[in-house]
XYZ file of C-alpha atoms in Angstrom:
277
model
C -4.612 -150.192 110.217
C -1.065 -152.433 110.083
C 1.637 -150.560 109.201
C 1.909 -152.557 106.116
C -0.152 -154.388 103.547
C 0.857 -157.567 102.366
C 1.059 -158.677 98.864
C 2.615 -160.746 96.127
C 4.568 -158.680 94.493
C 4.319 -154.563 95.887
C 5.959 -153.709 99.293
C 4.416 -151.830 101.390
C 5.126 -149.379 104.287
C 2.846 -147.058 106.272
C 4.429 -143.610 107.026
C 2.233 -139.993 108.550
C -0.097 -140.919 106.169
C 2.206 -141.709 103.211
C 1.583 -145.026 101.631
C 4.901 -146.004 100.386
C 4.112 -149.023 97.540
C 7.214 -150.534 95.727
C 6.799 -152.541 92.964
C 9.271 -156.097 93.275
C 8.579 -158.269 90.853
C 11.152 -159.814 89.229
C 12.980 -160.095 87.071
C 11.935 -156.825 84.937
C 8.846 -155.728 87.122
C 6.314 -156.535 83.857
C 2.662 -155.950 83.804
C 1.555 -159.571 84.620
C -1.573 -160.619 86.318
C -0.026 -161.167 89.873
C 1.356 -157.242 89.633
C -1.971 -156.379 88.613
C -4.080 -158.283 91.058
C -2.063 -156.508 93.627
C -2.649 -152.993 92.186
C -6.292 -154.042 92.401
C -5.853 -155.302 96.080
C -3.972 -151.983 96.841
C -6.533 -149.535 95.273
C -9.905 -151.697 97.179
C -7.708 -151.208 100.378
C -6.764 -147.465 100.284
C -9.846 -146.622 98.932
C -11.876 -147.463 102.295
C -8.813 -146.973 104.633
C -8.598 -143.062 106.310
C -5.104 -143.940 107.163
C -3.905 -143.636 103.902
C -3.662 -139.850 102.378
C -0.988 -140.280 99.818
C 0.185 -143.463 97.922
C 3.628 -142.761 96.552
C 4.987 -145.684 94.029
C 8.033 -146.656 93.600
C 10.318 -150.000 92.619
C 13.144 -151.941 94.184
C 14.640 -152.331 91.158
C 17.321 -149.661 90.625
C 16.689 -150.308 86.654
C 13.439 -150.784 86.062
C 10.283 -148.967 87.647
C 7.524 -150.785 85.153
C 9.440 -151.784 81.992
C 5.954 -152.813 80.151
C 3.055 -155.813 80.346
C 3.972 -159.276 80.041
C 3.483 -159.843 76.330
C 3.152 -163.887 76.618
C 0.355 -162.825 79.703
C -1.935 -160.500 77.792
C -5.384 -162.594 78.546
C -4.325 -163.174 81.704
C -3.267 -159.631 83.141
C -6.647 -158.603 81.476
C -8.669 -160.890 82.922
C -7.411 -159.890 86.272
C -7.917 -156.103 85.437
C -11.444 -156.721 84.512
C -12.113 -157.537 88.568
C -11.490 -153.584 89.025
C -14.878 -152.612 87.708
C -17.591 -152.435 86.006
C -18.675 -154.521 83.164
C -16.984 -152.298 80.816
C -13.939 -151.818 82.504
C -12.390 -155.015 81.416
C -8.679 -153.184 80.043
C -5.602 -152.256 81.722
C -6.541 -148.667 80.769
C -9.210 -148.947 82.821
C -7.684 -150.227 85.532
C -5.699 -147.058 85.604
C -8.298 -144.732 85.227
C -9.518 -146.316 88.352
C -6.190 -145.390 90.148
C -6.288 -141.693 88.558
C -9.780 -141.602 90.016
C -8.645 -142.903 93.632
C -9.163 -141.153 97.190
C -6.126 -140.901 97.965
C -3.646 -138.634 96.048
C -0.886 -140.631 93.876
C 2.649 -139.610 92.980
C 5.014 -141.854 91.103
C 8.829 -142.111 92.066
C 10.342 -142.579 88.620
C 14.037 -143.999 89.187
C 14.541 -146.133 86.517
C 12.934 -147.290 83.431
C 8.708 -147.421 82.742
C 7.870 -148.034 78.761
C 4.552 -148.996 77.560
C 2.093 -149.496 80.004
C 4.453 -148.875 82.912
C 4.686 -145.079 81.345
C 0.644 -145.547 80.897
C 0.728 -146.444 84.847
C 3.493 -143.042 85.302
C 0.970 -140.695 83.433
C -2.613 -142.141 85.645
C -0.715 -141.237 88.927
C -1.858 -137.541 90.247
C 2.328 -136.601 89.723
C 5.427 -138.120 88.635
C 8.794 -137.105 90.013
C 12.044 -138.731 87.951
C 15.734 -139.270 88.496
C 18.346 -137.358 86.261
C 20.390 -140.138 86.338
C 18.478 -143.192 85.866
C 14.763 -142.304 84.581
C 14.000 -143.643 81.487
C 10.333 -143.597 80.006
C 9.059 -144.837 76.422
C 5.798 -145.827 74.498
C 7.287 -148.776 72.683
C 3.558 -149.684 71.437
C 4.090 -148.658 67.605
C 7.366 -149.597 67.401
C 6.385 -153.387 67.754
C 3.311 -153.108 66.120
C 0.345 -152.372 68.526
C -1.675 -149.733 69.890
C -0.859 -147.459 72.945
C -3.944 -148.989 74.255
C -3.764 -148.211 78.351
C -3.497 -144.108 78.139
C -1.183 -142.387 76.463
C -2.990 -141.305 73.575
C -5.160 -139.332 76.116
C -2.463 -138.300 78.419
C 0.042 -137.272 76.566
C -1.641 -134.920 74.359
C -3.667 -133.496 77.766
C 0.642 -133.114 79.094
C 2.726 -132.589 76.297
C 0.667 -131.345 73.720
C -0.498 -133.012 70.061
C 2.866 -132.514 68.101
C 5.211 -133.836 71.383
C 2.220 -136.742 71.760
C 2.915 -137.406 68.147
C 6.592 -137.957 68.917
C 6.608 -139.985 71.893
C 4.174 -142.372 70.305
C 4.960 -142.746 66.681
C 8.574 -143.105 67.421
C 8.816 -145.558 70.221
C 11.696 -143.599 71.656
C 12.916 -143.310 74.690
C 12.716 -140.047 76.667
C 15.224 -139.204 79.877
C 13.883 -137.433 82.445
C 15.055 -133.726 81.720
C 13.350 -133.736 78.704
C 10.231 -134.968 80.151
C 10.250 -132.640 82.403
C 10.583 -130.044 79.562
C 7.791 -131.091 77.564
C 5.735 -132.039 80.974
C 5.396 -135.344 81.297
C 7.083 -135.319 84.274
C 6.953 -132.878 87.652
C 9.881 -132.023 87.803
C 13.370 -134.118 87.420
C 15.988 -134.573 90.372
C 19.162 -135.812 90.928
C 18.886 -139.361 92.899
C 20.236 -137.531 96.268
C 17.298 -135.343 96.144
C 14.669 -137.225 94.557
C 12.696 -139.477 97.396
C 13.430 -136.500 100.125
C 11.771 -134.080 97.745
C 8.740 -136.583 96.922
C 8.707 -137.380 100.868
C 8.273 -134.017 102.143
C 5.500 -133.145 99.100
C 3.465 -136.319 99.990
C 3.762 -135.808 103.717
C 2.543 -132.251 103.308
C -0.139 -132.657 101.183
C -1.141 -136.034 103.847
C -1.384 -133.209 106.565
C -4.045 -130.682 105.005
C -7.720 -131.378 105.574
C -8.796 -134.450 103.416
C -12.004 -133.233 102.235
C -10.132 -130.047 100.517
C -7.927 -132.070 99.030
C -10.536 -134.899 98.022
C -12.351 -132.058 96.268
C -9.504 -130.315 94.369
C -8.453 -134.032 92.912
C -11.998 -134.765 91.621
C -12.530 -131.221 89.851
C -8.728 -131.232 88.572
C -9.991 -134.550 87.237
C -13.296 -133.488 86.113
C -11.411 -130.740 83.820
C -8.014 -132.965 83.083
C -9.413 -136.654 82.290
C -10.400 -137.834 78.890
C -13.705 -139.153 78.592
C -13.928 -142.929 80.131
C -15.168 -144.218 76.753
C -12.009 -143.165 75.264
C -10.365 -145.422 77.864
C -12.337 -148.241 76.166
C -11.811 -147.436 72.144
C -7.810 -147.357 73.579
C -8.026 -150.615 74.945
C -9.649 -152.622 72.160
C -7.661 -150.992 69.421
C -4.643 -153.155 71.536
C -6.582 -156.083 71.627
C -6.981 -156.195 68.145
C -3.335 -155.524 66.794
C -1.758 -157.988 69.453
C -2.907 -160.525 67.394
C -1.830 -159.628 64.202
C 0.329 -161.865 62.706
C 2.901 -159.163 61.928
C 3.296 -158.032 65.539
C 3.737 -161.562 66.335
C 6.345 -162.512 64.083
C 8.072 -158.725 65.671
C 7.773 -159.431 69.063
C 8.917 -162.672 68.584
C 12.290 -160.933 66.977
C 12.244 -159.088 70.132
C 12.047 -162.399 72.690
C 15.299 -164.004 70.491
C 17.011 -160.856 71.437
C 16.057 -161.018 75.478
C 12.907 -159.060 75.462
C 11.469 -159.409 78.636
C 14.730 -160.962 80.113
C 17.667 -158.713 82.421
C 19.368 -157.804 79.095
C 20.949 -155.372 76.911
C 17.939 -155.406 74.963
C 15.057 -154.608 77.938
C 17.838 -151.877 79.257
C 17.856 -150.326 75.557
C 14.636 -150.939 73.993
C 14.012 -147.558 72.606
C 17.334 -148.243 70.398
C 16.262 -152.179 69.917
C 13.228 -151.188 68.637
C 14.644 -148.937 65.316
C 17.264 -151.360 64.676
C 14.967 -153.985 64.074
């Protein structure tokens, strides 16, 4: 196998059996159908290559990990989801489900900010590490009118709890990373110095045990962890349907005047955008 994959908009780098995958795709890293017909890519590849033990995920922007999907992109990111599966799996949500189911074992690098679906993508990954300094995450769903449609209803509660789910969700704020680590949505939270050392030794540790042991362990953690896949699917219409609604348009649209999806004030503070609106 190369040492690297190549792809549109997720770097790629090959290390003692430690996929290294960081998103770039500018300028905010959204959800948009060239990110996810990469993730796609990525999971097909890894999924038949031995090479690859551990896929840790990361992003070369120092701001942003995932901030959310491209909201002007939703048929189109969707579309390219539904390649991932079966003839049901035709959501985002799905698509992650897919990458909580994958062979190898996944760990997110949380150094800067993942709301939405980019938390949705934080919560499908086997762990999640995040930066005391910089991690940000958010379910910004209600807040602009829609439905946490890609995993976090069934997440959350499974990680947090109901009341702490409640929270997260019905309040569209954001959370820093001690206090996800508190609640558990996170591993654990580490200062930047110590962050990708600490996730780097983990992943090339676990890379080095026998794969089958691990393989097994994943899929019966799973087995006892994962909300039923049709739960995946009620999540991900319940989105489509609100998106439309001409209330969430007019709201999002409110949100675009102020630099929503742009480098602004406004992307790097959404939690606090959203309530003042």
């Amino acid at each position: 196998m190369p040492a690297t994959y190549s792809y549109e908009t997720i770097r790629t780098e090959l290390r003692n059996g430690v996929l290294w995958a960081t998103f770039d795709n500018p300028p905010v890293n959204l959800i948009d159908e060239r990110l996810v017909t990469d993730l796609v890519a990525l999971l097909d590849a890894t999924d038949t290559d031995g090479d690859v033990r551990v896929v840790v995920f990361r992003s070369a922007d120092p701001d942003f990990f995932i901030s959310h999907v491209d909201l002007k992109r939703i048929a189109q990111y969707t579309a390219a989801a539904a390649t991932s599966g079966g003839p049901d799996d035709v959501s985002l949500g799905a698509l992650f489900r897919r990458l909580s189911e994958a062979r190898p074992v996944t760990i997110a690098l949380l150094e800067g900010r993942a709301r939405g679906a980019g938390a949705e993508f934080l919560y499908a990954c086997d762990m999640r590490f995040a930066s005391l300094e910089r991690a940000v995450i958010g379910q910004i769903e209600v807040g602009t009118g829609v439905f946490t449609g890609a995993g976090a209803v069934q997440h959350l509660v499974r990680l947090a709890g109901r009341g702490q789910a409640m929270q997260m969700i019905l309040s569209s704020e954001d959370v820093d990373a001690r206090e996800a680590e508190r609640i558990g949505v996170v591993n654990k939270a580490l200062p930047d110095e110590e962050l990708p050392s600490h996730v780097e030794r983990l992943a090339e540790r676990i890379a080095g045990f026998p794969e089958a042991a691990v393989r097994l362990a994943k899929r019966r953690i799973n087995a006892a962890a994962l909300a039923p896949k049709e739960d995946v699917h009620v999540d991900g219409s319940m989105f489509q349907v609100l998106a439309g609604d001409s209330a969430v348009v007019a709201r999002v649209g409110a949100l675009m005047q102020r630099g929503l999806q742009e480098r602004s004030h406004t992307e790097l503070e959404l939690g606090t955008v959203i309530g003042e609106l």
